[in-house]
Short mmCIF file of C-alpha atoms in Angstrom, two decimals:
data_model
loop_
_atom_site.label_atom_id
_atom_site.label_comp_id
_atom_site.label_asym_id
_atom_site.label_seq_id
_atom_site.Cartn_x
_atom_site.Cartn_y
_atom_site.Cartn_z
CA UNK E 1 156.12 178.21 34.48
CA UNK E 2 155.56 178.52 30.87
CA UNK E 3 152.87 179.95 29.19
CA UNK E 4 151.52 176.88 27.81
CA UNK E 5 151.13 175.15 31.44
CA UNK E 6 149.99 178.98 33.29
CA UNK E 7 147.17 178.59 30.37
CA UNK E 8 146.55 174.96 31.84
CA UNK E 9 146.57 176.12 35.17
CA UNK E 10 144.04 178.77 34.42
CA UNK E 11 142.02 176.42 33.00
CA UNK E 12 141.92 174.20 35.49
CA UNK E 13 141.31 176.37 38.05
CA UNK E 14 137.89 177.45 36.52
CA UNK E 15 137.15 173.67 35.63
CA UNK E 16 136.97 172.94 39.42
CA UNK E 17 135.50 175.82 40.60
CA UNK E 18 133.02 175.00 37.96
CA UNK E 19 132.50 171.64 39.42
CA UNK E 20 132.36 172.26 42.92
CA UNK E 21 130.20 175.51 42.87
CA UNK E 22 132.50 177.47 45.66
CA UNK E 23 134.73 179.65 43.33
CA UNK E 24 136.70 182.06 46.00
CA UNK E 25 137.04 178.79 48.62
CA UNK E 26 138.73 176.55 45.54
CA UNK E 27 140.69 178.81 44.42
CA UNK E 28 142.12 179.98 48.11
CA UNK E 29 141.78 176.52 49.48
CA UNK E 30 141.09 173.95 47.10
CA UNK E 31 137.53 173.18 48.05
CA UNK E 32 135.39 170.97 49.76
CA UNK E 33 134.00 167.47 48.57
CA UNK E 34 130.73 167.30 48.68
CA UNK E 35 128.92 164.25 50.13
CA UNK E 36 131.02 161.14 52.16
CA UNK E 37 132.88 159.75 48.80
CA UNK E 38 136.13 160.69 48.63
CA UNK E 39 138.60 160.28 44.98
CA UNK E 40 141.69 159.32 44.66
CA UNK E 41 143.11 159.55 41.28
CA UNK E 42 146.15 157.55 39.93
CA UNK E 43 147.73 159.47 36.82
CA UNK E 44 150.82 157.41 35.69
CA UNK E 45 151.98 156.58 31.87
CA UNK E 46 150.45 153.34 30.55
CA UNK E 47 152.60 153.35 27.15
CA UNK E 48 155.83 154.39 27.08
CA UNK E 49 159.41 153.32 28.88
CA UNK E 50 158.28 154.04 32.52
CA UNK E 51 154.73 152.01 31.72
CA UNK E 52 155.87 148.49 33.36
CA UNK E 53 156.84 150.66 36.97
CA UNK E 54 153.65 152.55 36.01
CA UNK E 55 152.27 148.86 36.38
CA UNK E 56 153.20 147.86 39.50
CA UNK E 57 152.93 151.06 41.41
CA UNK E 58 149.22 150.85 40.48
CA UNK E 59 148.63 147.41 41.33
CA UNK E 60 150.49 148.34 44.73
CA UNK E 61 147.74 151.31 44.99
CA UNK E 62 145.08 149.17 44.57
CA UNK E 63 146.17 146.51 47.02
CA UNK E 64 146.35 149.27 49.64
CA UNK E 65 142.91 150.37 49.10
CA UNK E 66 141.35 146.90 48.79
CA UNK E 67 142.99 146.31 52.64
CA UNK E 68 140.75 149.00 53.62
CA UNK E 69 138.07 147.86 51.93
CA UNK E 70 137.37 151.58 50.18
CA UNK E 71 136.62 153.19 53.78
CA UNK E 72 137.85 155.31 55.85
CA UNK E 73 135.42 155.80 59.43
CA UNK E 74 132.18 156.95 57.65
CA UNK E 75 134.03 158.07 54.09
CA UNK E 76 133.78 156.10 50.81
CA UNK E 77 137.13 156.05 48.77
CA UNK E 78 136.84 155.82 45.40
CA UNK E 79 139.82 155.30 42.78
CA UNK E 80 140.05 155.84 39.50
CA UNK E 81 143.23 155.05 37.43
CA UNK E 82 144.26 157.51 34.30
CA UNK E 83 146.79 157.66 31.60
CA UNK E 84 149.04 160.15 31.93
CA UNK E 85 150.50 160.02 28.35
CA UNK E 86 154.20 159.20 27.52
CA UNK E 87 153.81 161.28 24.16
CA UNK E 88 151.94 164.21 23.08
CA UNK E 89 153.42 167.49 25.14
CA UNK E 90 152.09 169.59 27.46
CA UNK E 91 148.66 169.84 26.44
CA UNK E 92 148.64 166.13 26.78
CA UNK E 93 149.68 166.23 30.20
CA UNK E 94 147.44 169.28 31.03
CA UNK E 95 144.07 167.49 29.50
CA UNK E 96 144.64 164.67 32.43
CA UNK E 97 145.06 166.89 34.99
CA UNK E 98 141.61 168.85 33.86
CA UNK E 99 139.98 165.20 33.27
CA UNK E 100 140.72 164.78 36.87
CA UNK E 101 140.09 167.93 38.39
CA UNK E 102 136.94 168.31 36.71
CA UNK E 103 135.49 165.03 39.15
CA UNK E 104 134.08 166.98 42.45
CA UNK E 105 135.05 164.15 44.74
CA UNK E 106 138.90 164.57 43.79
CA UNK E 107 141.07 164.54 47.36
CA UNK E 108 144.29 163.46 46.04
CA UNK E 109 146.35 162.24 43.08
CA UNK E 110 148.89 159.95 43.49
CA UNK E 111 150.90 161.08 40.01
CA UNK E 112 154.02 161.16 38.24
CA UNK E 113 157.15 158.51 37.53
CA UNK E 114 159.56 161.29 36.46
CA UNK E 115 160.31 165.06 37.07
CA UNK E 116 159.72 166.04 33.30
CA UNK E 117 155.74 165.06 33.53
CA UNK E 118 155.89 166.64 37.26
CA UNK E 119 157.45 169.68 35.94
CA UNK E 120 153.94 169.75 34.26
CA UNK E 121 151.77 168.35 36.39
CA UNK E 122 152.65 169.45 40.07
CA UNK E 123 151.59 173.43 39.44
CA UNK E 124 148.62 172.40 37.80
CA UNK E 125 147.45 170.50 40.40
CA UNK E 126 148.74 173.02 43.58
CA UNK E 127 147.16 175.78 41.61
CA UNK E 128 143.60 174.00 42.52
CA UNK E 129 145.07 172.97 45.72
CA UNK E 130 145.08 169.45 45.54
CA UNK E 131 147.31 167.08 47.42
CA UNK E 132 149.86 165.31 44.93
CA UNK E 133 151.81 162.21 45.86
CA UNK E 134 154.75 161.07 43.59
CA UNK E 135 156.09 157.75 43.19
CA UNK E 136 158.63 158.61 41.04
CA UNK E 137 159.09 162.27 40.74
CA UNK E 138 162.38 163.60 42.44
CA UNK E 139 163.58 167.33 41.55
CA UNK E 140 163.85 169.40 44.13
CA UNK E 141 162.56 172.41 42.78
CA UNK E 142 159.10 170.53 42.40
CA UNK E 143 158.89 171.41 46.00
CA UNK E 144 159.83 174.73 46.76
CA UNK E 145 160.33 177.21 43.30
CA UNK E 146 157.76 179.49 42.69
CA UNK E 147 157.05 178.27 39.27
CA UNK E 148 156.20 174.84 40.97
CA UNK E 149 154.29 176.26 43.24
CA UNK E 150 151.71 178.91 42.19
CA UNK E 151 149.48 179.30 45.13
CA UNK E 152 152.01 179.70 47.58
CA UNK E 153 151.17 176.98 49.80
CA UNK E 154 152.81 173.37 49.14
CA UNK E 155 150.43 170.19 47.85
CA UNK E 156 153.50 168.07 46.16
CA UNK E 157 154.84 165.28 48.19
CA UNK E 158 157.71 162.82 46.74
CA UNK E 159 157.95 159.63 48.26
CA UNK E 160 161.41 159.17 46.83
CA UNK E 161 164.72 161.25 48.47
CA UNK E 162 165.61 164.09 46.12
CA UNK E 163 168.40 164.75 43.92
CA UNK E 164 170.97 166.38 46.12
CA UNK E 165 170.35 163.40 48.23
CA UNK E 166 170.97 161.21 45.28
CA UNK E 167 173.97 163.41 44.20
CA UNK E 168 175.63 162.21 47.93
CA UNK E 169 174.67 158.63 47.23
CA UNK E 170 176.10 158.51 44.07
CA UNK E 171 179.29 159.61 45.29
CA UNK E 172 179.26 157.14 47.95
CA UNK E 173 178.55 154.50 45.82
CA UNK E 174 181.07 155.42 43.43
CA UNK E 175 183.59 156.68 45.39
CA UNK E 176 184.90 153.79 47.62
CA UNK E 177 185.79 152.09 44.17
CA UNK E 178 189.08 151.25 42.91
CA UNK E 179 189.94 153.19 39.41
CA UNK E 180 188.88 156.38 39.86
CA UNK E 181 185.36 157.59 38.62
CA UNK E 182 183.85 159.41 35.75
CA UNK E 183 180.34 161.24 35.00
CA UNK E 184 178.40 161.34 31.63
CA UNK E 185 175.77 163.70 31.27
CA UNK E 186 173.53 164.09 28.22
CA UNK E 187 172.55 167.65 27.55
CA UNK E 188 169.66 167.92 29.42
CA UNK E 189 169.83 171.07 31.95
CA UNK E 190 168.50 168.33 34.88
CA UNK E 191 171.29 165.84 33.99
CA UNK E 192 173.95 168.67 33.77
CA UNK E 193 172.94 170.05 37.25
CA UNK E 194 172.89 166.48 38.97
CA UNK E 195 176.27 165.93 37.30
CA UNK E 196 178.25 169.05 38.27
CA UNK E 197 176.86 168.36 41.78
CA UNK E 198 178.14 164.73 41.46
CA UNK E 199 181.64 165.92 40.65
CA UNK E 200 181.25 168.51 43.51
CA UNK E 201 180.87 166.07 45.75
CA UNK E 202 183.65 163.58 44.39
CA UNK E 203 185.90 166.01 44.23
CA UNK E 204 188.42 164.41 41.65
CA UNK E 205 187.27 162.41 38.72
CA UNK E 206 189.24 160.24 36.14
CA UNK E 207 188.57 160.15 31.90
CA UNK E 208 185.98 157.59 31.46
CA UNK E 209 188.88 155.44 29.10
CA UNK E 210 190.70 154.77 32.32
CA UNK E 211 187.94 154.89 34.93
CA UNK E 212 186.62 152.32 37.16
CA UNK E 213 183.22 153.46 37.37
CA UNK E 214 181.73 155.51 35.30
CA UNK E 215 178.52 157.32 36.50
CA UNK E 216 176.11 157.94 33.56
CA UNK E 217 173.05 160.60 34.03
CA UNK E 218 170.34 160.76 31.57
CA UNK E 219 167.01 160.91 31.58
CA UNK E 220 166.04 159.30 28.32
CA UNK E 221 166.02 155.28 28.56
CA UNK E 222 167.39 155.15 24.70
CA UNK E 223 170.50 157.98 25.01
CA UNK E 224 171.08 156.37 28.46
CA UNK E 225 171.27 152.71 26.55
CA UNK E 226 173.82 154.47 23.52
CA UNK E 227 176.03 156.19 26.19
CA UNK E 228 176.68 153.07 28.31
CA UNK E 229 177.24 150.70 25.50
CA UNK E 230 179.77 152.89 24.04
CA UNK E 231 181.24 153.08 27.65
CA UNK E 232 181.20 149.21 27.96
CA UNK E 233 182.67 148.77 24.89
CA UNK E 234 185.23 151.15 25.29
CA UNK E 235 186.50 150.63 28.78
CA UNK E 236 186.38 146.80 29.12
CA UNK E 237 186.51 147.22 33.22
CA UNK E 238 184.54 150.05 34.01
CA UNK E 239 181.36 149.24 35.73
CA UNK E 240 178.41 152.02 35.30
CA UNK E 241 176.09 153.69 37.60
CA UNK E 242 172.71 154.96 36.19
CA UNK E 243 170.21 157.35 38.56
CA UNK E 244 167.06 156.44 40.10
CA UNK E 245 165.41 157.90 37.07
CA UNK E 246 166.05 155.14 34.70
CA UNK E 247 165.77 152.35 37.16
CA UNK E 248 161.61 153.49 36.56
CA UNK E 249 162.36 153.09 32.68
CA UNK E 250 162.88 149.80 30.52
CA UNK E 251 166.46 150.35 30.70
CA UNK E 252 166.87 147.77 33.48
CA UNK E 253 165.43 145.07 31.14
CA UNK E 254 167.20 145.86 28.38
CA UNK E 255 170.55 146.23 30.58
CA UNK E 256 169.68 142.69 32.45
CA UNK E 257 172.61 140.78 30.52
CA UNK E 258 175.30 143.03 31.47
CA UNK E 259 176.98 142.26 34.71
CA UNK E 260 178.66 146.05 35.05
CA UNK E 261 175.71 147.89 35.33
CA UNK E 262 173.87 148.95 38.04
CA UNK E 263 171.20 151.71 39.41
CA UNK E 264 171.03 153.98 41.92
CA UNK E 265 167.41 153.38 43.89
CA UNK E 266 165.58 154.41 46.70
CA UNK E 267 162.89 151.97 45.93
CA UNK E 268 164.12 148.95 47.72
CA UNK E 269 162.79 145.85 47.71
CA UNK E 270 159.47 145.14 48.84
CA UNK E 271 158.25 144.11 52.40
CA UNK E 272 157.98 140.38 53.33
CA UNK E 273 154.37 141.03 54.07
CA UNK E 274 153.37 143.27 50.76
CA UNK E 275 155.50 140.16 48.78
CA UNK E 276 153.24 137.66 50.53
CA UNK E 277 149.48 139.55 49.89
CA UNK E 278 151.00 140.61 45.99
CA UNK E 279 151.38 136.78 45.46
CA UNK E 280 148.02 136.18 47.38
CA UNK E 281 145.97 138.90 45.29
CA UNK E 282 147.47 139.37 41.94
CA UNK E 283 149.45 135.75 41.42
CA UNK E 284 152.76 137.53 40.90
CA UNK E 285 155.89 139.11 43.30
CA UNK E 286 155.60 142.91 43.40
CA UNK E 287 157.90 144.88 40.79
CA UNK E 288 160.10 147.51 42.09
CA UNK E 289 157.64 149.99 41.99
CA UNK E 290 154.80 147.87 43.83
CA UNK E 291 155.87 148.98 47.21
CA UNK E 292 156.12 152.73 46.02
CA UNK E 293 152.54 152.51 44.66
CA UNK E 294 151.04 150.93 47.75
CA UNK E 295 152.93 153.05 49.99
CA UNK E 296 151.47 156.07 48.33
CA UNK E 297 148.19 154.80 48.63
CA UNK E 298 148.44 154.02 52.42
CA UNK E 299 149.74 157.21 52.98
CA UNK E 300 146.90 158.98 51.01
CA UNK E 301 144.59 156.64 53.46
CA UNK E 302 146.66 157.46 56.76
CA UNK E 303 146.27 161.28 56.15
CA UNK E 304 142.31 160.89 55.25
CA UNK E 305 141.88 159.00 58.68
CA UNK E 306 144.07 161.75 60.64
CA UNK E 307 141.85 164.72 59.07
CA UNK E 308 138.99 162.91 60.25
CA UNK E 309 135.55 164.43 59.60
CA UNK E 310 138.14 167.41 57.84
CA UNK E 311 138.95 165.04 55.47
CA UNK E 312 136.35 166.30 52.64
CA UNK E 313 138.13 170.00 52.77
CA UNK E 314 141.11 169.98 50.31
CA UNK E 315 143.41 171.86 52.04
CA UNK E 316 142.72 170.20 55.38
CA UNK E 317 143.71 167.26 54.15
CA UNK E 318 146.77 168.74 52.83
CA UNK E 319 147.76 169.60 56.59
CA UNK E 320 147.03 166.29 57.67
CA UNK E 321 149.49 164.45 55.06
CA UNK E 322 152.12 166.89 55.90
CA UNK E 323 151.44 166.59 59.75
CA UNK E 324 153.10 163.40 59.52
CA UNK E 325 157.38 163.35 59.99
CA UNK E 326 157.33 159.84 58.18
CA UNK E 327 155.58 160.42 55.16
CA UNK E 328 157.87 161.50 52.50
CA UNK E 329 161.83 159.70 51.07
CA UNK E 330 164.02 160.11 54.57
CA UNK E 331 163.05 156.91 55.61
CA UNK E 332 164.04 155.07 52.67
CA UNK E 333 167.56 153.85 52.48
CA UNK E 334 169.86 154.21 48.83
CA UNK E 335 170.46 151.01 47.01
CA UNK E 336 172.35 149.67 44.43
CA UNK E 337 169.92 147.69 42.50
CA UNK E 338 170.71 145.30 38.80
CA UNK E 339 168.38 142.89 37.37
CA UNK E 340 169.37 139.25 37.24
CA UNK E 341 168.52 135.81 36.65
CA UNK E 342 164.61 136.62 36.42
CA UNK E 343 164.85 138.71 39.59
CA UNK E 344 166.27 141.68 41.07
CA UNK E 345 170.04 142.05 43.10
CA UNK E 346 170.25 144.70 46.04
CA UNK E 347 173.25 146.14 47.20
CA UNK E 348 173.07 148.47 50.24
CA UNK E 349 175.06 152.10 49.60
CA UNK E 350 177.35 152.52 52.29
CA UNK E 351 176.78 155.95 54.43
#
């Protein structure tokens, strides 16, 4: 962890001990609520390339709540929605988390579209013990390095299948393909990683000139767009693979004219049911991130009602989300995902 975020950390550590008045049991165990109301806090980026899946996942978080009418057996929930910004650094990031740990009814934040803000945000929030649910998040690391993981005890939960899971799907998606296939990377030290793991997996790839499908890992929305125009334009019947990363961005909009290009997801499409009660509530079908977002939410619920009257303790409640075998990405299936006509094409990746 850097110094700049082990400063945050610090920080927040004494902001909620300050607030809840128990300073060895928050920092140990994260604390007890006080009183029946219960917080859930939402940080996601409301400016910024990942701010329309930002949208939806927080309309889907709200939906789930409003089923349960903001109660669970005698507990209040209470939610409250912040910015986590697309710009300004660290600190930036950092100042949320303290905004939200400084509320003594926090339980849980459901928090982060991408790895780089998680990077930030996940050992902030396990230093003070608080469960943390990610929509979007999926480095492995998050869960398991030290850095990540300060107190020693695991709060960070992704709801999407990691990247060495996503380094075997791209290869399967890729791989059945006539041509031959090719990886991009941009520089980043997360792109390079998925990449070489990508190729370890393929075992033989082709020059992107000659390729059939070229895989194309990046992180950034606008090196992503650069790097696959140039491969469009140069290879004239390649068709390009992007990671689940970007299908959170504005890429896929900007992308939406060009047949060739697709996106790894785990997302999937949403339920018949959640389709039916988006349309119902909010007069509009759920984006891909809607089901994500309420998902989270009814997860955050589920483990509340399994704690029981253990809910209000931090750490209990930690147990009680991690009790559970289906909460987390094995359950949801890879896709190949494009946007089209107004709507969104699915293509199952073969196992």
């Amino acid at each position: 962890m850097s110094r700049a975020v082990a400063v945050a950390a610090a920080l927040a550590l004494a902001v909620l001990a300050g607030g809840c008045g128990h300073n060895d049991s928050v920092i140990i165990h994260g604390g007890q609520v006080p009183g029946q109301t219960l917080t859930v806090y939402s940080l996601l980026p409301r400016t910024g390339p990942d701010a329309a899946a930002a949208r939806d996942a927080v309309l889907g978080e709200k939906l789930a709540l409003e089923q349960a009418h903001g109660v669970v057996g005698r507990l209040t929930i209470n939610y409250v929605a912040l910015d986590l910004p697309a710009t300004g650094g660290t600190d930036a990031l950092a100042n949320t988390v303290r905004d939200a740990v400084s509320d003594p009814s926090i339980a849980a934040v459901i928090g982060d579209l991408s790895s780089d803000t998680a990077r930030v945000t996940a050992p902030l929030l396990n230093a003070v013990g608080i469960l943390h649910v990610s929509p979007g998040a999926t480095s492995d690391a998050l869960t398991s390095a030290p850095r990540y993981v300060p107190s020693g005890r695991r709060t960070f939960v992704p709801l999407l299948a990691g990247d060495g899971s996503q380094a075997a799907a791209l290869a399967r998606a890729a791989g059945g393909r006539p041509g031959g296939v090719a990886v991009e990377a941009t520089a980043g030290t997360p792109e390079r990683a998925l990449a070489a793991e990508v190729r370890r997996r393929l075992g033989r790839t082709v020059d992107t000139a000659h390729a059939g499908t070229v895989i194309v890992l990046a992180r950034d929305p606008q090196d992503a767009f650069g790097v696959v125009d140039s491969v469009l334009r140069e290879n004239r019947r390649a068709n390009v693979i992007l990671p689940q990363a970007l299908w959170a961005s504005n890429l896929p909009d900007r992308l939406k004219t060009r047949p060739r290009v697709s996106f790894l997801t785990s997302t999937g499409p949403a339920t018949p049911a959640l389709d039916m009660a988006f349309q119902r509530t909010f007069g509009t079908a759920p984006g891909p991130y809607g089901q994500v977002g309420y998902d989270a939410m009814r997860t955050v619920l589920a483990a509340i009602r399994r704690a029981g009257a253990r809910a209000a303790t931090r750490d209990q409640l930690i147990k009680a989300y991690l009790a559970d075998p289906a909460a987390g990405a094995a359950r949801r299936p890879w896709r190949l995902a494009r946007r089209a006509g107004g709507g969104t094409l699915y293509e199952p990746v073969r196992r």
